[in-house]
Amino acid sequence: MSLGRSRLPAVLVLNLLVGLAGPARGAEAPLVLRVSPTGAAPAGNGAAHRFADLPQALARVAGLRRQGEARAIVIELEPGIHRVAEPVRIGPGHAGTAAAPLILRGAPDGSSRLTGSVPLAPTTLPPRLREKLPEAARRSVRAYRLPEALRRDRSFREKRLLHDAAPRVTEIFDAGGALRPAQWPNAGWAEVAAAEAGSPRFTIKDGPPRLPDPSTDKDLWAEGYWRWDWLLETIPVAGLSAKDRRLTLADTPYEGIRPGARVRLIHALSALDEPGEWWRDRDSGLLLAWPKAGADALEAGLAETLILAEGARHLRIEHLRLDHARGDLIVVRGGEDVEIRTSELSWAAGRAAAFEDVTGGGVSGSLVHDIGAAAIRLVGGDRASFRRGNLFVRDSRLTRFARLTHTQSAAVELDGVGAEVSGNLIADAIGYAVLLRGNDHVFRRNEVARLIHGLSDTGAIYAGRDLTARGSIIEENYIHDIRPAPGLEVKGVYLDDMASGLTIRRNLFVDVQRPVFIGGGSDNVVTRNVFVSSTPMVTLDSRGLTWMKPSLTEADSEFRAAFAAVPLASPPWRMRYPKLAEALTDEPGVARDNQIVDNVAIGGDLLELYEKADPKRQTLLFNTRLDGPAPKPGDLDALARFAAARRVPLGLDPAAMRRDGLPASPFPDARR
């Protein structure tokens, strides 16, 4: 097999050839409608099929469908910038058929850009605000007028607590990407010096040198890993006492605040002290920003979402750049057969794309980067009947996601039944690669690298807290360079809090701390994997017999809620999982029937058992530890030679490995 081989170039070539060749012989040519970029010459002068904006073109599509137009319809966004201030809506009235879909298409070189931001006009910086800036910033900070919709907002963002997925956030952009709200400290974190038990009040160790001014900083925030290093929460500051330098949050963080927790202050005028930062005056609605050198032209994200497809069917979005949403770039709710392909999705405060209760479709051959929360969410199928949703993310590059939320955010979130994530590069972010919920998903032939650094007690591939979420497969992936920051610990595949019934097979782990961790679960299969400088190979505990035991017996626990959410007594569930209905009454806390078979560890230990895990309750067979100097991480040729000399079935062709080799963009010649 070839792990992680990219098929993206072939996808691009195929799409381009199809576009150039036109329809297949015998098929009717599609009807093409064109949309001029914002500010371009309007439609007219006989241009019956040219429109001033995308909503007008879609209104024409709906009219044509009502009249019985059955051909494929292509809406071509001409090269240039197309601005939207509110979601562009696509629904059942625009639908074609599988053979004659609606296609929303940009120029093949990616020079068609759909954006949710608006340019900001410079204005005079009021003296009262200039005087409150740090002295070093007074000559460099500029003032800009915000659009009325942003001036009216009481806050520039929404709070983010434990279960909040993708809060709405206003962002400011220059040509290179997002600036940040003025923060202290500028790099890294401060520490909580003291906190009151069960209270939202705390003090900060050694700072800040200048406290924010409550009369000016009316939209001050604090974010921190308040109790746990796997949870970042961002909360408004409700009070500040200059006398004892104590801050009070508007909400108490999950399980309180601990001394020593990492924390920083966000959106403080006194912290606007270096290029690339900004602050908004809530009273006047002005934006104060210290632009980077040569980047005085700024824009503000305005649209909540760029495209909202509700009940859409047979829709293609291709060759487009989409960016600058305050929430998600594309939201698909209901409907079927919706695909985003050969596109670039970036700089959303929320997610790049969210598919909710959709059958068929997903994202392919695309570049997804600099996303605020999870990058892509896929929810489809029916768990009661195990009907598959058939959603996918294929042959794409996903990087720098979770840049605002940091924790509990994945490159791909899966729920429902039967989604596929295959052939992707997922790297260089603080979030997970995939979050697995639901049943029968496949995570296959992906490269996963350099994730979750700076977090603790988390994993690059994550599932947990639902004994009914079974049947998913993690196979033939290349997982490497998953290492923690000093003092923290992470995992490669983390089957957390009794995750059960998953299969991990034929993966290559290189330089991964705790590559497979089974946290109390049962019925998991770990087989034919190779572990290089990744130790111990498998860790297993039986936490349901120790600290987690109350979670299994509490009437309102997540586990019992998960059991109540699926019909365990129905024929499909009884046939698939005949013993599952008794899982909370028949030795519920015991980790058992895990199969750890036919794995190879090179330069590491095989197995670690703790918290009452019983090896006699597992199947442990034919696992091999090879001593001697392991190949250096990243030297795949040396690894292949090492494996061949010792007859280790790597299943890996180093010449075919991607080595971070997906193109930086589907549009190498694009112009921004």
CSV table of N, CA, C and O in Angstrom, one decimal, residues 401-479:
chain,number,residue,atom,x,y,z
A,401,PHE,N,-5.9,25.4,11.4
A,401,PHE,CA,-7.2,25.5,11.9
A,401,PHE,C,-7.2,25.7,13.4
A,401,PHE,O,-6.1,25.6,14.0
A,402,ALA,N,-8.3,25.9,14.0
A,402,ALA,CA,-8.4,26.1,15.5
A,402,ALA,C,-7.6,27.2,15.9
A,402,ALA,O,-7.1,27.3,17.1
A,403,ARG,N,-7.4,28.2,15.1
A,403,ARG,CA,-6.5,29.3,15.5
A,403,ARG,C,-7.1,30.3,16.5
A,403,ARG,O,-6.3,30.9,17.2
A,404,LEU,N,-8.4,30.3,16.7
A,404,LEU,CA,-9.1,31.1,17.7
A,404,LEU,C,-9.6,30.3,18.8
A,404,LEU,O,-9.5,30.7,20.0
A,405,THR,N,-10.1,29.1,18.6
A,405,THR,CA,-10.7,28.3,19.7
A,405,THR,C,-9.7,27.3,20.3
A,405,THR,O,-9.8,27.0,21.5
A,406,HIS,N,-8.6,26.9,19.6
A,406,HIS,CA,-7.5,26.1,20.1
A,406,HIS,C,-8.0,24.7,20.5
A,406,HIS,O,-7.4,23.7,20.0
A,407,THR,N,-8.9,24.5,21.4
A,407,THR,CA,-9.2,23.2,21.9
A,407,THR,C,-10.6,22.7,21.4
A,407,THR,O,-11.5,23.5,21.1
A,408,GLN,N,-10.7,21.4,21.4
A,408,GLN,CA,-12.0,20.7,21.0
A,408,GLN,C,-12.4,21.1,19.6
A,408,GLN,O,-13.6,21.2,19.3
A,409,SER,N,-11.4,21.4,18.8
A,409,SER,CA,-11.6,21.8,17.4
A,409,SER,C,-10.8,20.9,16.5
A,409,SER,O,-9.6,20.8,16.8
A,410,ALA,N,-11.3,20.4,15.5
A,410,ALA,CA,-10.6,19.4,14.6
A,410,ALA,C,-10.5,19.9,13.2
A,410,ALA,O,-11.3,20.7,12.7
A,411,ALA,N,-9.6,19.3,12.4
A,411,ALA,CA,-9.6,19.6,11.0
A,411,ALA,C,-10.9,19.1,10.4
A,411,ALA,O,-11.5,19.7,9.6
A,412,VAL,N,-11.4,17.9,10.9
A,412,VAL,CA,-12.7,17.4,10.4
A,412,VAL,C,-13.4,16.8,11.6
A,412,VAL,O,-12.9,15.9,12.3
A,413,GLU,N,-14.6,17.3,11.8
A,413,GLU,CA,-15.5,16.7,12.8
A,413,GLU,C,-16.5,15.8,12.1
A,413,GLU,O,-17.2,16.2,11.1
A,414,LEU,N,-16.6,14.5,12.6
A,414,LEU,CA,-17.5,13.6,12.0
A,414,LEU,C,-18.6,13.2,13.0
A,414,LEU,O,-18.3,12.9,14.2
A,415,ASP,N,-19.9,13.1,12.5
A,415,ASP,CA,-21.0,12.6,13.3
A,415,ASP,C,-22.0,12.0,12.4
A,415,ASP,O,-21.8,12.1,11.2
A,416,GLY,N,-22.9,11.2,12.9
A,416,GLY,CA,-23.8,10.5,12.1
A,416,GLY,C,-23.3,9.2,11.7
A,416,GLY,O,-22.7,8.5,12.6
A,417,VAL,N,-23.4,8.8,10.5
A,417,VAL,CA,-23.0,7.4,10.0
A,417,VAL,C,-22.3,7.5,8.7
A,417,VAL,O,-22.7,8.2,7.8
A,418,GLY,N,-21.1,6.8,8.6
A,418,GLY,CA,-20.6,6.5,7.3
A,418,GLY,C,-19.9,7.7,6.5
A,418,GLY,O,-20.1,7.8,5.3
A,419,ALA,N,-19.1,8.5,7.2
A,419,ALA,CA,-18.3,9.5,6.5
A,419,ALA,C,-16.9,9.0,6.2
A,419,ALA,O,-16.4,8.1,6.9
A,420,GLU,N,-16.3,9.6,5.2
A,420,GLU,CA,-14.9,9.2,4.8
A,420,GLU,C,-14.0,10.4,4.8
A,420,GLU,O,-14.3,11.5,4.2
A,421,VAL,N,-12.8,10.2,5.4
A,421,VAL,CA,-11.7,11.3,5.3
A,421,VAL,C,-10.5,10.5,4.8
A,421,VAL,O,-9.9,9.7,5.5
A,422,SER,N,-10.1,10.9,3.6
A,422,SER,CA,-9.1,10.1,2.9
A,422,SER,C,-8.2,10.9,2.0
A,422,SER,O,-8.6,11.9,1.4
A,423,GLY,N,-6.9,10.6,2.0
A,423,GLY,CA,-5.9,11.2,1.1
A,423,GLY,C,-5.6,12.6,1.4
A,423,GLY,O,-5.1,13.3,0.5
A,424,ASN,N,-5.7,13.0,2.7
A,424,ASN,CA,-5.5,14.4,3.0
A,424,ASN,C,-4.2,14.6,3.7
A,424,ASN,O,-3.7,13.7,4.4
A,425,LEU,N,-3.7,15.9,3.7
A,425,LEU,CA,-2.6,16.3,4.6
A,425,LEU,C,-3.2,17.2,5.6
A,425,LEU,O,-3.9,18.2,5.3
A,426,ILE,N,-3.0,16.8,6.9
A,426,ILE,CA,-3.6,17.5,8.0
A,426,ILE,C,-2.5,17.9,9.0
A,426,ILE,O,-1.9,17.0,9.6
A,427,ALA,N,-2.1,19.2,9.0
A,427,ALA,CA,-0.8,19.5,9.7
A,427,ALA,C,-0.8,20.9,10.2
A,427,ALA,O,-1.6,21.8,9.8
A,428,ASP,N,0.1,21.2,11.1
A,428,ASP,CA,0.5,22.5,11.6
A,428,ASP,C,-0.7,23.3,12.1
A,428,ASP,O,-1.0,24.4,11.6
A,429,ALA,N,-1.3,22.7,13.2
A,429,ALA,CA,-2.4,23.4,13.8
A,429,ALA,C,-2.4,23.0,15.3
A,429,ALA,O,-1.7,22.0,15.6
A,430,ILE,N,-3.1,23.7,16.1
A,430,ILE,CA,-3.2,23.3,17.5
A,430,ILE,C,-4.3,22.3,17.8
A,430,ILE,O,-4.4,21.7,18.9
A,431,GLY,N,-5.2,22.1,16.8
A,431,GLY,CA,-6.4,21.3,17.0
A,431,GLY,C,-6.1,19.8,16.6
A,431,GLY,O,-5.0,19.4,16.3
A,432,TYR,N,-7.2,19.0,16.8
A,432,TYR,CA,-7.1,17.6,16.4
A,432,TYR,C,-7.1,17.5,14.9
A,432,TYR,O,-7.5,18.4,14.1
A,433,ALA,N,-6.7,16.3,14.4
A,433,ALA,CA,-6.9,15.9,13.0
A,433,ALA,C,-8.4,15.6,12.7
A,433,ALA,O,-9.0,16.0,11.7
A,434,VAL,N,-8.9,14.7,13.6
A,434,VAL,CA,-10.3,14.3,13.4
A,434,VAL,C,-11.0,14.0,14.7
A,434,VAL,O,-10.3,13.5,15.7
A,435,LEU,N,-12.2,14.4,14.9
A,435,LEU,CA,-13.0,14.1,16.0
A,435,LEU,C,-14.1,13.2,15.6
A,435,LEU,O,-14.9,13.5,14.7
A,436,LEU,N,-14.1,12.0,16.2
A,436,LEU,CA,-15.0,10.9,15.7
A,436,LEU,C,-16.2,10.8,16.7
A,436,LEU,O,-16.0,10.5,17.9
A,437,ARG,N,-17.4,11.0,16.1
A,437,ARG,CA,-18.6,10.7,16.8
A,437,ARG,C,-19.5,9.9,15.9
A,437,ARG,O,-19.3,10.0,14.7
A,438,GLY,N,-20.5,9.2,16.4
A,438,GLY,CA,-21.3,8.4,15.5
A,438,GLY,C,-20.7,7.1,15.1
A,438,GLY,O,-19.8,6.6,15.9
A,439,ASN,N,-21.1,6.6,14.0
A,439,ASN,CA,-20.8,5.2,13.7
A,439,ASN,C,-20.2,5.0,12.2
A,439,ASN,O,-20.6,5.8,11.3
A,440,ASP,N,-19.3,4.1,12.1
A,440,ASP,CA,-18.9,3.5,10.8
A,440,ASP,C,-18.2,4.6,9.9
A,440,ASP,O,-18.4,4.6,8.6
A,441,HIS,N,-17.4,5.4,10.5
A,441,HIS,CA,-16.6,6.4,9.7
A,441,HIS,C,-15.3,5.7,9.3
A,441,HIS,O,-14.9,4.7,9.9
A,442,VAL,N,-14.6,6.3,8.3
A,442,VAL,CA,-13.3,5.8,7.9
A,442,VAL,C,-12.4,7.0,7.8
A,442,VAL,O,-12.7,8.0,7.1
A,443,PHE,N,-11.2,6.8,8.4
A,443,PHE,CA,-10.1,7.8,8.4
A,443,PHE,C,-9.0,7.1,7.8
A,443,PHE,O,-8.3,6.3,8.4
A,444,ARG,N,-8.7,7.3,6.5
A,444,ARG,CA,-7.8,6.4,5.7
A,444,ARG,C,-6.8,7.2,4.9
A,444,ARG,O,-7.1,8.2,4.2
A,445,ARG,N,-5.6,6.7,4.9
A,445,ARG,CA,-4.5,7.2,4.0
A,445,ARG,C,-4.3,8.7,4.1
A,445,ARG,O,-4.1,9.4,3.1
A,446,ASN,N,-4.3,9.2,5.3
A,446,ASN,CA,-4.0,10.6,5.5
A,446,ASN,C,-2.6,10.8,6.1
A,446,ASN,O,-2.1,9.9,6.8
A,447,GLU,N,-2.0,11.9,5.9
A,447,GLU,CA,-0.8,12.3,6.6
A,447,GLU,C,-1.2,13.3,7.7
A,447,GLU,O,-1.8,14.3,7.5
A,448,VAL,N,-0.8,13.0,8.9
A,448,VAL,CA,-1.1,13.8,10.1
A,448,VAL,C,0.1,14.2,10.8
A,448,VAL,O,0.9,13.3,11.2
A,449,ALA,N,0.4,15.5,11.0
A,449,ALA,CA,1.7,15.9,11.5
A,449,ALA,C,1.6,17.2,12.2
A,449,ALA,O,0.8,18.1,11.9
A,450,ARG,N,2.4,17.3,13.3
A,450,ARG,CA,2.6,18.6,14.0
A,450,ARG,C,1.3,19.3,14.5
A,450,ARG,O,1.0,20.4,14.1
A,451,LEU,N,0.5,18.5,15.2
A,451,LEU,CA,-0.7,19.0,15.8
A,451,LEU,C,-0.6,19.0,17.3
A,451,LEU,O,0.3,18.5,17.9
A,452,ILE,N,-1.6,19.7,17.9
A,452,ILE,CA,-1.9,19.7,19.4
A,452,ILE,C,-0.7,20.1,20.3
A,452,ILE,O,-0.7,19.9,21.5
A,453,HIS,N,0.3,20.8,19.7
A,453,HIS,CA,1.4,21.2,20.5
A,453,HIS,C,1.0,22.4,21.3
A,453,HIS,O,0.4,23.4,20.8
A,454,GLY,N,1.2,22.3,22.6
A,454,GLY,CA,0.7,23.4,23.5
A,454,GLY,C,-0.5,22.9,24.3
A,454,GLY,O,-0.9,23.7,25.3
A,455,LEU,N,-1.1,21.8,24.0
A,455,LEU,CA,-2.2,21.2,24.8
A,455,LEU,C,-1.7,20.0,25.6
A,455,LEU,O,-0.6,19.6,25.5
A,456,SER,N,-2.6,19.5,26.4
A,456,SER,CA,-2.3,18.3,27.2
A,456,SER,C,-3.5,17.5,27.4
A,456,SER,O,-4.6,18.0,27.2
A,457,ASP,N,-3.3,16.2,27.6
A,457,ASP,CA,-4.4,15.2,27.8
A,457,ASP,C,-5.3,15.3,26.6
A,457,ASP,O,-6.5,15.4,26.8
A,458,THR,N,-4.8,15.2,25.4
A,458,THR,CA,-5.6,15.2,24.2
A,458,THR,C,-4.9,14.4,23.1
A,458,THR,O,-3.7,14.0,23.3
A,459,GLY,N,-5.6,14.2,22.0
A,459,GLY,CA,-5.0,13.4,20.9
A,459,GLY,C,-5.2,14.0,19.6
A,459,GLY,O,-6.1,14.7,19.3
A,460,ALA,N,-4.3,13.6,18.6
A,460,ALA,CA,-4.4,14.1,17.3
A,460,ALA,C,-5.6,13.5,16.6
A,460,ALA,O,-6.2,14.1,15.7
A,461,ILE,N,-6.0,12.2,16.9
A,461,ILE,CA,-7.2,11.6,16.5
A,461,ILE,C,-8.0,11.2,17.7
A,461,ILE,O,-7.5,10.5,18.6
A,462,TYR,N,-9.2,11.7,17.8
A,462,TYR,CA,-9.9,11.7,19.1
A,462,TYR,C,-11.3,11.1,19.0
A,462,TYR,O,-12.1,11.5,18.1
A,463,ALA,N,-11.7,10.3,20.0
A,463,ALA,CA,-13.0,9.8,20.2
A,463,ALA,C,-13.2,9.6,21.7
A,463,ALA,O,-12.3,9.3,22.4
A,464,GLY,N,-14.5,9.7,22.1
A,464,GLY,CA,-14.7,9.5,23.6
A,464,GLY,C,-16.1,9.8,24.1
A,464,GLY,O,-16.9,10.5,23.5
A,465,ARG,N,-16.3,9.2,25.3
A,465,ARG,CA,-17.5,9.4,26.1
A,465,ARG,C,-18.8,9.0,25.5
A,465,ARG,O,-19.9,9.6,25.7
A,466,ASP,N,-18.8,8.0,24.6
A,466,ASP,CA,-20.0,7.4,24.0
A,466,ASP,C,-19.8,6.0,23.7
A,466,ASP,O,-19.1,5.7,22.7
A,467,LEU,N,-20.3,5.1,24.5
A,467,LEU,CA,-20.1,3.6,24.2
A,467,LEU,C,-20.8,3.1,23.0
A,467,LEU,O,-20.6,2.0,22.5
A,468,THR,N,-21.8,3.9,22.5
A,468,THR,CA,-22.5,3.5,21.3
A,468,THR,C,-21.9,3.9,20.0
A,468,THR,O,-22.3,3.5,18.9
A,469,ALA,N,-20.8,4.8,20.0
A,469,ALA,CA,-20.2,5.3,18.8
A,469,ALA,C,-19.1,4.3,18.4
A,469,ALA,O,-17.9,4.5,18.6
A,470,ARG,N,-19.6,3.3,17.6
A,470,ARG,CA,-18.7,2.2,17.3
A,470,ARG,C,-18.6,2.1,15.7
A,470,ARG,O,-19.3,2.7,15.0
A,471,GLY,N,-17.7,1.2,15.3
A,471,GLY,CA,-17.6,0.8,14.0
A,471,GLY,C,-16.7,1.6,13.1
A,471,GLY,O,-16.5,1.4,11.9
A,472,SER,N,-16.0,2.6,13.6
A,472,SER,CA,-15.2,3.5,12.8
A,472,SER,C,-13.8,2.9,12.7
A,472,SER,O,-13.3,2.1,13.5
A,473,ILE,N,-13.1,3.2,11.5
A,473,ILE,CA,-11.8,2.6,11.2
A,473,ILE,C,-10.8,3.6,10.9
A,473,ILE,O,-11.1,4.6,10.2
A,474,ILE,N,-9.6,3.5,11.5
A,474,ILE,CA,-8.5,4.4,11.4
A,474,ILE,C,-7.4,3.5,10.7
A,474,ILE,O,-6.8,2.7,11.4
A,475,GLU,N,-7.1,3.7,9.4
A,475,GLU,CA,-6.2,2.8,8.8
A,475,GLU,C,-5.4,3.5,7.7
A,475,GLU,O,-5.7,4.4,7.1
A,476,GLU,N,-4.1,2.9,7.6
A,476,GLU,CA,-3.2,3.2,6.6
A,476,GLU,C,-2.8,4.7,6.6
A,476,GLU,O,-2.6,5.3,5.5
A,477,ASN,N,-2.7,5.3,7.7
A,477,ASN,CA,-2.3,6.7,7.9
A,477,ASN,C,-0.9,6.8,8.3
A,477,ASN,O,-0.3,5.9,8.9
A,478,TYR,N,-0.2,7.9,7.9
A,478,TYR,CA,1.1,8.2,8.3
A,478,TYR,C,1.0,9.4,9.4
A,478,TYR,O,0.7,10.5,9.0
A,479,ILE,N,1.3,9.0,10.6
A,479,ILE,CA,1.1,9.9,11.7
A,479,ILE,C,2.4,10.2,12.4
A,479,ILE,O,3.1,9.3,12.8
